[in-house]
mmCIF file of C-alpha atoms in Angstrom:
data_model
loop_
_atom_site.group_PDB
_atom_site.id
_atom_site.type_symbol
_atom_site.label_atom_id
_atom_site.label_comp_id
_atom_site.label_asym_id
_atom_site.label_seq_id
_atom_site.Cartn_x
_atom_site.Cartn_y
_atom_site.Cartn_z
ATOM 1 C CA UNK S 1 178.547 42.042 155.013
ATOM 2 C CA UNK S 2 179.267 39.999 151.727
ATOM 3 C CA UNK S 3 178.672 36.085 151.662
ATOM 4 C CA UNK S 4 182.418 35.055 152.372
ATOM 5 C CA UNK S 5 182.117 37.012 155.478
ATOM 6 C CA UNK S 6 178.832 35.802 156.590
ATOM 7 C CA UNK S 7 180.192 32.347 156.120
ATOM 8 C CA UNK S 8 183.309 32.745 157.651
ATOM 9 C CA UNK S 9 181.203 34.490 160.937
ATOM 10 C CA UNK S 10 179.125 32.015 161.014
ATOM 11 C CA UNK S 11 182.288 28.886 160.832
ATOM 12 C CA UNK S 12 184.216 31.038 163.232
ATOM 13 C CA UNK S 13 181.323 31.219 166.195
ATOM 14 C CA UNK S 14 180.423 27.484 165.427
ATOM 15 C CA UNK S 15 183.528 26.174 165.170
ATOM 16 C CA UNK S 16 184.335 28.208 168.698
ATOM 17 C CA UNK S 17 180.943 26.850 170.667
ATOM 18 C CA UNK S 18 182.055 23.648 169.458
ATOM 19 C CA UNK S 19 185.366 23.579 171.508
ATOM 20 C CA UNK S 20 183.543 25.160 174.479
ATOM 21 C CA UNK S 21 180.919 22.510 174.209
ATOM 22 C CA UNK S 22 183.193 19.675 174.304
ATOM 23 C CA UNK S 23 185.297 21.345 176.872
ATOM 24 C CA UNK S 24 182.397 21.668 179.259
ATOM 25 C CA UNK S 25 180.894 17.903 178.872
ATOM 26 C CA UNK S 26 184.174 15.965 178.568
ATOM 27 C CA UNK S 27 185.588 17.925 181.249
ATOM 28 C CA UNK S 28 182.006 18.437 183.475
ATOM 29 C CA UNK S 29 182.309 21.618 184.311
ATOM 30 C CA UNK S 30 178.590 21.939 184.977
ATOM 31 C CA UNK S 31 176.981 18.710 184.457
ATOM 32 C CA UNK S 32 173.852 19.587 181.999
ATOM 33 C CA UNK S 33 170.564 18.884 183.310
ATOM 34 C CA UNK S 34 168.330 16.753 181.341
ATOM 35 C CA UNK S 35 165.509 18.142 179.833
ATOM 36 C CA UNK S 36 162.480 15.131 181.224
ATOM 37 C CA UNK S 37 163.849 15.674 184.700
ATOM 38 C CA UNK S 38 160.656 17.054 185.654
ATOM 39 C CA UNK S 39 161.595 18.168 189.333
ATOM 40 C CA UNK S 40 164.149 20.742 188.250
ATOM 41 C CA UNK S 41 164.077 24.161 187.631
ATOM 42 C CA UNK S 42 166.401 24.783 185.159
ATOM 43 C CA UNK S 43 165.169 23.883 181.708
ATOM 44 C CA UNK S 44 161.947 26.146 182.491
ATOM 45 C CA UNK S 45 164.130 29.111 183.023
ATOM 46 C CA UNK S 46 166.193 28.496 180.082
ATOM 47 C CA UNK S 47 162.847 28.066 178.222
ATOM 48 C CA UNK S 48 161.887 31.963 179.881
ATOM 49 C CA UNK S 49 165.067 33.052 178.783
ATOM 50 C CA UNK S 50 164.522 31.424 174.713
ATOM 51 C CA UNK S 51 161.331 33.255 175.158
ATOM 52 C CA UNK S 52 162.019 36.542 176.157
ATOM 53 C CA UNK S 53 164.830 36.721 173.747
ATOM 54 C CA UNK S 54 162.771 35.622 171.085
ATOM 55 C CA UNK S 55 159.785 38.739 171.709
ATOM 56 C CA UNK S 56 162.490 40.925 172.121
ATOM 57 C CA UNK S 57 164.519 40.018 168.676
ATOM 58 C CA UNK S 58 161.212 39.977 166.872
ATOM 59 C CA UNK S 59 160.412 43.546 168.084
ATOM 60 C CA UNK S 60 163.433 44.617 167.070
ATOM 61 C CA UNK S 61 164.059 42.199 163.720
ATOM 62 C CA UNK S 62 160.255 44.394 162.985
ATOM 63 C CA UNK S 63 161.333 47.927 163.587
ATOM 64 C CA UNK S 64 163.790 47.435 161.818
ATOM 65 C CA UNK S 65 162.620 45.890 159.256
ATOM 66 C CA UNK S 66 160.024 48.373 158.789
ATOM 67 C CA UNK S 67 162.753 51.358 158.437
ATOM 68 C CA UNK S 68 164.785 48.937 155.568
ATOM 69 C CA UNK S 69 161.289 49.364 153.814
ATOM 70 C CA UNK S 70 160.829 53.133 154.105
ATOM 71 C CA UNK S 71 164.200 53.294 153.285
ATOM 72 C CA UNK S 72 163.746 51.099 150.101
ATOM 73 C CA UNK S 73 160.553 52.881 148.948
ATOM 74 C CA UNK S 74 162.528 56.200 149.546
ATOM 75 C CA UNK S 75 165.699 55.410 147.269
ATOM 76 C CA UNK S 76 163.091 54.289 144.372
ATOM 77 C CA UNK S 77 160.855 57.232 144.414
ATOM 78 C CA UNK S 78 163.664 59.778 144.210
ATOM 79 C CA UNK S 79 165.440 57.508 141.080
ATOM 80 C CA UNK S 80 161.774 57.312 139.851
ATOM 81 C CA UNK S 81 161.335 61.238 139.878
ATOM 82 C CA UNK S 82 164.734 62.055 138.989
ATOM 83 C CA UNK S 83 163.793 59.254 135.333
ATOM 84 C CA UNK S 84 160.194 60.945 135.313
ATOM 85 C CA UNK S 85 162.025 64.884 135.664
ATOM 86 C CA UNK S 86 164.790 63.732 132.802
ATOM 87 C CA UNK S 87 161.348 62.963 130.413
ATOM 88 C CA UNK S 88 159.612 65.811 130.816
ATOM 89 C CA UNK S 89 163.020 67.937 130.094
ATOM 90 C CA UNK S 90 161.856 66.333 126.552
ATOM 91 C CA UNK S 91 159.642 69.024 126.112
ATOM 92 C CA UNK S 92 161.593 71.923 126.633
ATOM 93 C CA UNK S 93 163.971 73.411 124.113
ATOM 94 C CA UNK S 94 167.232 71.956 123.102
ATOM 95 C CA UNK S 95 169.420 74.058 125.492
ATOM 96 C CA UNK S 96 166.574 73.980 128.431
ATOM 97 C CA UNK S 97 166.914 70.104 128.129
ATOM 98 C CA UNK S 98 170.627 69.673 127.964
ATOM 99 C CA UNK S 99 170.999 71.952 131.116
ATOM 100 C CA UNK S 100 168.722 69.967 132.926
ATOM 101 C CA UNK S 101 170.402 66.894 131.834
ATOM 102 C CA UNK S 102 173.476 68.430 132.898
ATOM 103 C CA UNK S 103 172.616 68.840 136.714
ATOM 104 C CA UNK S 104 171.079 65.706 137.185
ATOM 105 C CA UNK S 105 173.748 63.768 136.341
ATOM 106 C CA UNK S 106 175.852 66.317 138.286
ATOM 107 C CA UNK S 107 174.112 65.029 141.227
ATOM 108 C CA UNK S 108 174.301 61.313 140.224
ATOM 109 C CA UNK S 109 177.385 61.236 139.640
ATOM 110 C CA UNK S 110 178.518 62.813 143.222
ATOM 111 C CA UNK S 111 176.616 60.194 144.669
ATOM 112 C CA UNK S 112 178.407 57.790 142.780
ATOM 113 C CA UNK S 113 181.750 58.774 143.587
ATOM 114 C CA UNK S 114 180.748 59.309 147.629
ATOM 115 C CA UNK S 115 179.687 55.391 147.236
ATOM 116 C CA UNK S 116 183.393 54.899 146.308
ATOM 117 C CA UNK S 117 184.987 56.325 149.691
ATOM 118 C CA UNK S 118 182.288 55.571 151.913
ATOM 119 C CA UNK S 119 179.188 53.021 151.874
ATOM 120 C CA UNK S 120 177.892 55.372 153.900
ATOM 121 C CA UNK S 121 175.299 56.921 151.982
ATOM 122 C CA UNK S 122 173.182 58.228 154.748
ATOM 123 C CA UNK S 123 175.599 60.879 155.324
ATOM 124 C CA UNK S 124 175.119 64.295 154.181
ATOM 125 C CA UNK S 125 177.755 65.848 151.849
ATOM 126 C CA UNK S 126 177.424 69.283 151.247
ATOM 127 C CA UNK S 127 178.748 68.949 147.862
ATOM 128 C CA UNK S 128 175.739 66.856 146.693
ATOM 129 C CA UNK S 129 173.138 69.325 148.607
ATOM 130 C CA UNK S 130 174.902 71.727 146.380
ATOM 131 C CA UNK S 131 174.159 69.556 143.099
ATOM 132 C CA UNK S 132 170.208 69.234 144.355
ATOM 133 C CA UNK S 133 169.983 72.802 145.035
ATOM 134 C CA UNK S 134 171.783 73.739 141.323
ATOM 135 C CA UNK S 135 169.024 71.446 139.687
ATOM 136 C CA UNK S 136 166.297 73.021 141.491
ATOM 137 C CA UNK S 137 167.167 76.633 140.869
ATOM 138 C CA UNK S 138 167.662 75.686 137.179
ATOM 139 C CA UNK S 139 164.276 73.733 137.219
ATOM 140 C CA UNK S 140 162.377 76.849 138.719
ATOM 141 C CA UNK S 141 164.446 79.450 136.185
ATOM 142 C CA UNK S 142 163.079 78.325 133.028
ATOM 143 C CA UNK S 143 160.831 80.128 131.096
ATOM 144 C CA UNK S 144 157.216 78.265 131.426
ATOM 145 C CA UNK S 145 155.466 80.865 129.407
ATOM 146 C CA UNK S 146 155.550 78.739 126.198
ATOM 147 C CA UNK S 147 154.928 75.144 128.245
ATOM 148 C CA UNK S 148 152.228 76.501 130.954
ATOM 149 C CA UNK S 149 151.288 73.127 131.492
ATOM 150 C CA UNK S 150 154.289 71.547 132.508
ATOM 151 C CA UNK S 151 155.665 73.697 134.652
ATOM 152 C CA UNK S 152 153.585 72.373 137.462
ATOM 153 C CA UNK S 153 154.735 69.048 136.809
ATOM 154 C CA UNK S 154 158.393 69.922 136.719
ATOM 155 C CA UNK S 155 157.943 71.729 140.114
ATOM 156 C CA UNK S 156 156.388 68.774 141.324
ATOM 157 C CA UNK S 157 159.023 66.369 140.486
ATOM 158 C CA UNK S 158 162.031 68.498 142.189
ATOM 159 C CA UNK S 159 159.889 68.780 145.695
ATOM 160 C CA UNK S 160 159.217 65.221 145.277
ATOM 161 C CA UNK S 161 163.410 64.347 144.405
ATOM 162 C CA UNK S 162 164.052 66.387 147.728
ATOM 163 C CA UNK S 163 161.225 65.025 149.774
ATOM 164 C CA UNK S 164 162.810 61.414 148.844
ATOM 165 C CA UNK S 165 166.212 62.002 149.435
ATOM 166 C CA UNK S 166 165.768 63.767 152.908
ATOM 167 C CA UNK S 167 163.488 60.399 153.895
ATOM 168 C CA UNK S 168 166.159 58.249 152.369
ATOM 169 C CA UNK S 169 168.517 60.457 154.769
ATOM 170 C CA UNK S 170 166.398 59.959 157.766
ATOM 171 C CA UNK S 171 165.579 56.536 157.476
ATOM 172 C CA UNK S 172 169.127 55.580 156.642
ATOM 173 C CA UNK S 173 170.175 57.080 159.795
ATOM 174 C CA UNK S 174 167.520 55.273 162.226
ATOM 175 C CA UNK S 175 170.398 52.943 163.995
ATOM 176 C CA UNK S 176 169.881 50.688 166.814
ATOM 177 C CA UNK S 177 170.507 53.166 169.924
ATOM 178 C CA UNK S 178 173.623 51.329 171.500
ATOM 179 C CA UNK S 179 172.119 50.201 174.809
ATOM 180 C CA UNK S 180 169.315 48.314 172.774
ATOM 181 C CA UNK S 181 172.360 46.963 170.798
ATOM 182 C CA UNK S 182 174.551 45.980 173.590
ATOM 183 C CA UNK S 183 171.533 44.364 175.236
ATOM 184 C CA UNK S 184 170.882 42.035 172.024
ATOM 185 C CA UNK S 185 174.591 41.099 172.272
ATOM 186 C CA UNK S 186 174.803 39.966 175.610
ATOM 187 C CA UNK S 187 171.072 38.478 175.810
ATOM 188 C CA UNK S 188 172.266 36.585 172.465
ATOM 189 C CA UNK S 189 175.701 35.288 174.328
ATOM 190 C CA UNK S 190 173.489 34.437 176.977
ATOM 191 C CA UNK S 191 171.155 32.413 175.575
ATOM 192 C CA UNK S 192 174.027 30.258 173.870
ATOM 193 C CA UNK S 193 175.751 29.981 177.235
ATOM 194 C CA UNK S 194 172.577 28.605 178.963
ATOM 195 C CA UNK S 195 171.813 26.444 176.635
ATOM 196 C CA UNK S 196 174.919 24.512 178.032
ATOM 197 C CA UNK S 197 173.502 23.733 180.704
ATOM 198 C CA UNK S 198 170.352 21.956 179.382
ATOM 199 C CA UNK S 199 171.374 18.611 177.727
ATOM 200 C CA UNK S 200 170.219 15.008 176.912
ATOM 201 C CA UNK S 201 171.890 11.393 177.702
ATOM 202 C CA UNK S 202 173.560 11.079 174.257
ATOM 203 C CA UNK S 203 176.206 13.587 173.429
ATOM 204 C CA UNK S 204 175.251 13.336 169.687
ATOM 205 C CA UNK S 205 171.568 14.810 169.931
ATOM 206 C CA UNK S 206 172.885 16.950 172.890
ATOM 207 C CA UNK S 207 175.413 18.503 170.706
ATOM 208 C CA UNK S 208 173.272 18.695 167.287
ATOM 209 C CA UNK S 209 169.876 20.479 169.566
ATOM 210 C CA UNK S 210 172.615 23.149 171.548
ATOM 211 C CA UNK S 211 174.701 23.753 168.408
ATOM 212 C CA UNK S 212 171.313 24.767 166.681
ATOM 213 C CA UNK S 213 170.164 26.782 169.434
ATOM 214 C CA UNK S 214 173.362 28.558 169.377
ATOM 215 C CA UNK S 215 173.377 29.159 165.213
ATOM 216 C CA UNK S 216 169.739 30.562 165.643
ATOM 217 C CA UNK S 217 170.825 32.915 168.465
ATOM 218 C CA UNK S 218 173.702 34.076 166.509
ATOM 219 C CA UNK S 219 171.771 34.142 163.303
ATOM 220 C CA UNK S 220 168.972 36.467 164.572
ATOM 221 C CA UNK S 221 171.826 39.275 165.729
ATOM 222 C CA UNK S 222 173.439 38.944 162.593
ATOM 223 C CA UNK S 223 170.359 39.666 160.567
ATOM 224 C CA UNK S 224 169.636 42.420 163.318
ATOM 225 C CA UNK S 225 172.962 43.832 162.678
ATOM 226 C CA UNK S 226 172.400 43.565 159.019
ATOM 227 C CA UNK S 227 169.556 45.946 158.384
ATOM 228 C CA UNK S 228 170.652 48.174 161.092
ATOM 229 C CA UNK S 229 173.684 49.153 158.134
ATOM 230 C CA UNK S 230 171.642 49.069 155.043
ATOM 231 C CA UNK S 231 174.573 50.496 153.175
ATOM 232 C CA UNK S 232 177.201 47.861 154.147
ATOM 233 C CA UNK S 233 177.772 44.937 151.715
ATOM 234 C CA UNK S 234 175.317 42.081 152.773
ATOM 235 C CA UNK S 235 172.041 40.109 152.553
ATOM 236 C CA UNK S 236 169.966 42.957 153.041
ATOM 237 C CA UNK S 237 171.973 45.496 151.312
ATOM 238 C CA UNK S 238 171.430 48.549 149.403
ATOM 239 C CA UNK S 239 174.244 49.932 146.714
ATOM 240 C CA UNK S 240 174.552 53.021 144.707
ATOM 241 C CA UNK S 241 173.662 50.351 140.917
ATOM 242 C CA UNK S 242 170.565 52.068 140.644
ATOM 243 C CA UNK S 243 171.994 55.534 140.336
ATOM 244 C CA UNK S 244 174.848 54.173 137.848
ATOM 245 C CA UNK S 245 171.965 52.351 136.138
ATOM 246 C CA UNK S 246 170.185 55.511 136.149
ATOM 247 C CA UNK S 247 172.945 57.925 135.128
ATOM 248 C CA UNK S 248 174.315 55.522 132.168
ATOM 249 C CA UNK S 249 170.696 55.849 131.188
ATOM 250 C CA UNK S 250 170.433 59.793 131.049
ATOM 251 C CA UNK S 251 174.186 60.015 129.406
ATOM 252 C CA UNK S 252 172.960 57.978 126.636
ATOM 253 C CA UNK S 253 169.753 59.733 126.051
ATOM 254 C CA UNK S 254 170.792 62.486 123.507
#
């Protein structure tokens, strides 16, 4: 999600605890419990609760912060082969090189215009598998006789372009499985409604301590829910730039 929307998440859910706050101390609908009463249970469970929300976020905040890695190092090697593959075609002849040129930014250019209708790019389109699969068969037809070798190398870049993209696949597909999402939404609404009922004598510090409780609940689901869509637009987000900054790069190599 862009920064207007973050913001405007983030005003809506404060700006709704805030009425639900006041209406439950004005109106004492469950008096809160103060925190130094020593004899009651109540601000050790909610203290559990913080707890146990907190290991569980930070598992999950970790896995998947780990896949937004494997999924960045995957998107960079296959632009970096794709660059290093568009080099080498340097060394081949005139029409060898413009054909190779040719189908890679083919294939750059479908990705491109996929990131137009979807941000989706972990989905599979069979018309860019066709691209891939055009560049390798022209990669492995040329005639290595005359460059023996780099024809190595220039097999070794188009396994390595394929090996990329199907981890950039995978990885881009690892979502949150939805029970382990619907349990971070409702142990996330439940640690903001708990917190209600722990409070202190003034209503100023009660409010500013719950509201920030609240905002940190709410702000470790939205930056779960962030990297679980690495593709939408957001903090943690990862566009198709790099393969128009790549392909504006190859077009104007002549």
């Amino acid at each position: 999600m862009n920064g207007r929307l973050i913001f405007l998440r983030i005003a809506l859910f404060f700006f709704t605890f805030s009425l639900i706050f006041f209406g439950v101390r004005l109106f004492h609908i469950f008096p809160p419990v103060i925190a130094m009463q020593g004899n009651n249970p109540l601000p050790w469970l909610f203290s559990a609760t913080g707890l146990m929300f907190s290991i569980i976020s930070g598992f999950v905040i970790q896995s998947k912060w780990n896949t937004w890695n494997e999924l960045i190092d995957a998107t960079h090697g296959e632009l970096s082969a794709i660059r290093q593959l568009h080099i080498l075609s340097r060394h081949f002849s005139q029409k060898v090189q413009k054909e190779v040129k040719q189908k890679i930014c083919a294939y750059l250019a479908l990705i491109l215009e996929e990131s137009k209708y979807s941000t989706n790019l972990s989905r599979r389109s069979e018309q860019v598998d066709l691209a891939i699969f055009s560049l390798e068969e022209t990669v492995f037809n040329i005639d290595y006789s005359q460059y023996p070798n780099i024809g190595s190398m220039a097999f070794d870049l188009v396994r390595k372009i394929m090996d990329f993209r199907e981890k950039r696949l995978q990885n881009a597909q690892h979502k949150l499985p939805l029970g382990v999402k619907l349990f971070m939404i409702v142990t996330t609404y439940a640690t903001v409604f708990t917190s209600l009922f722990i409070g202190e004598t003034t209503l100023f510090y009660d409010y500013i301590f719950t509201s920030i409780i609240a905002l940190l609940s709410f702000g470790i689901y939205m930056l779960i829910d962030d990297l679980d869509h690495p593709y939408s637009p957001g903090q943690w987000h990862l566009s198709a730039k790099d393969y128009k900054k790549l392909l504006d790069e190859v077009q104007a190599d002549s």
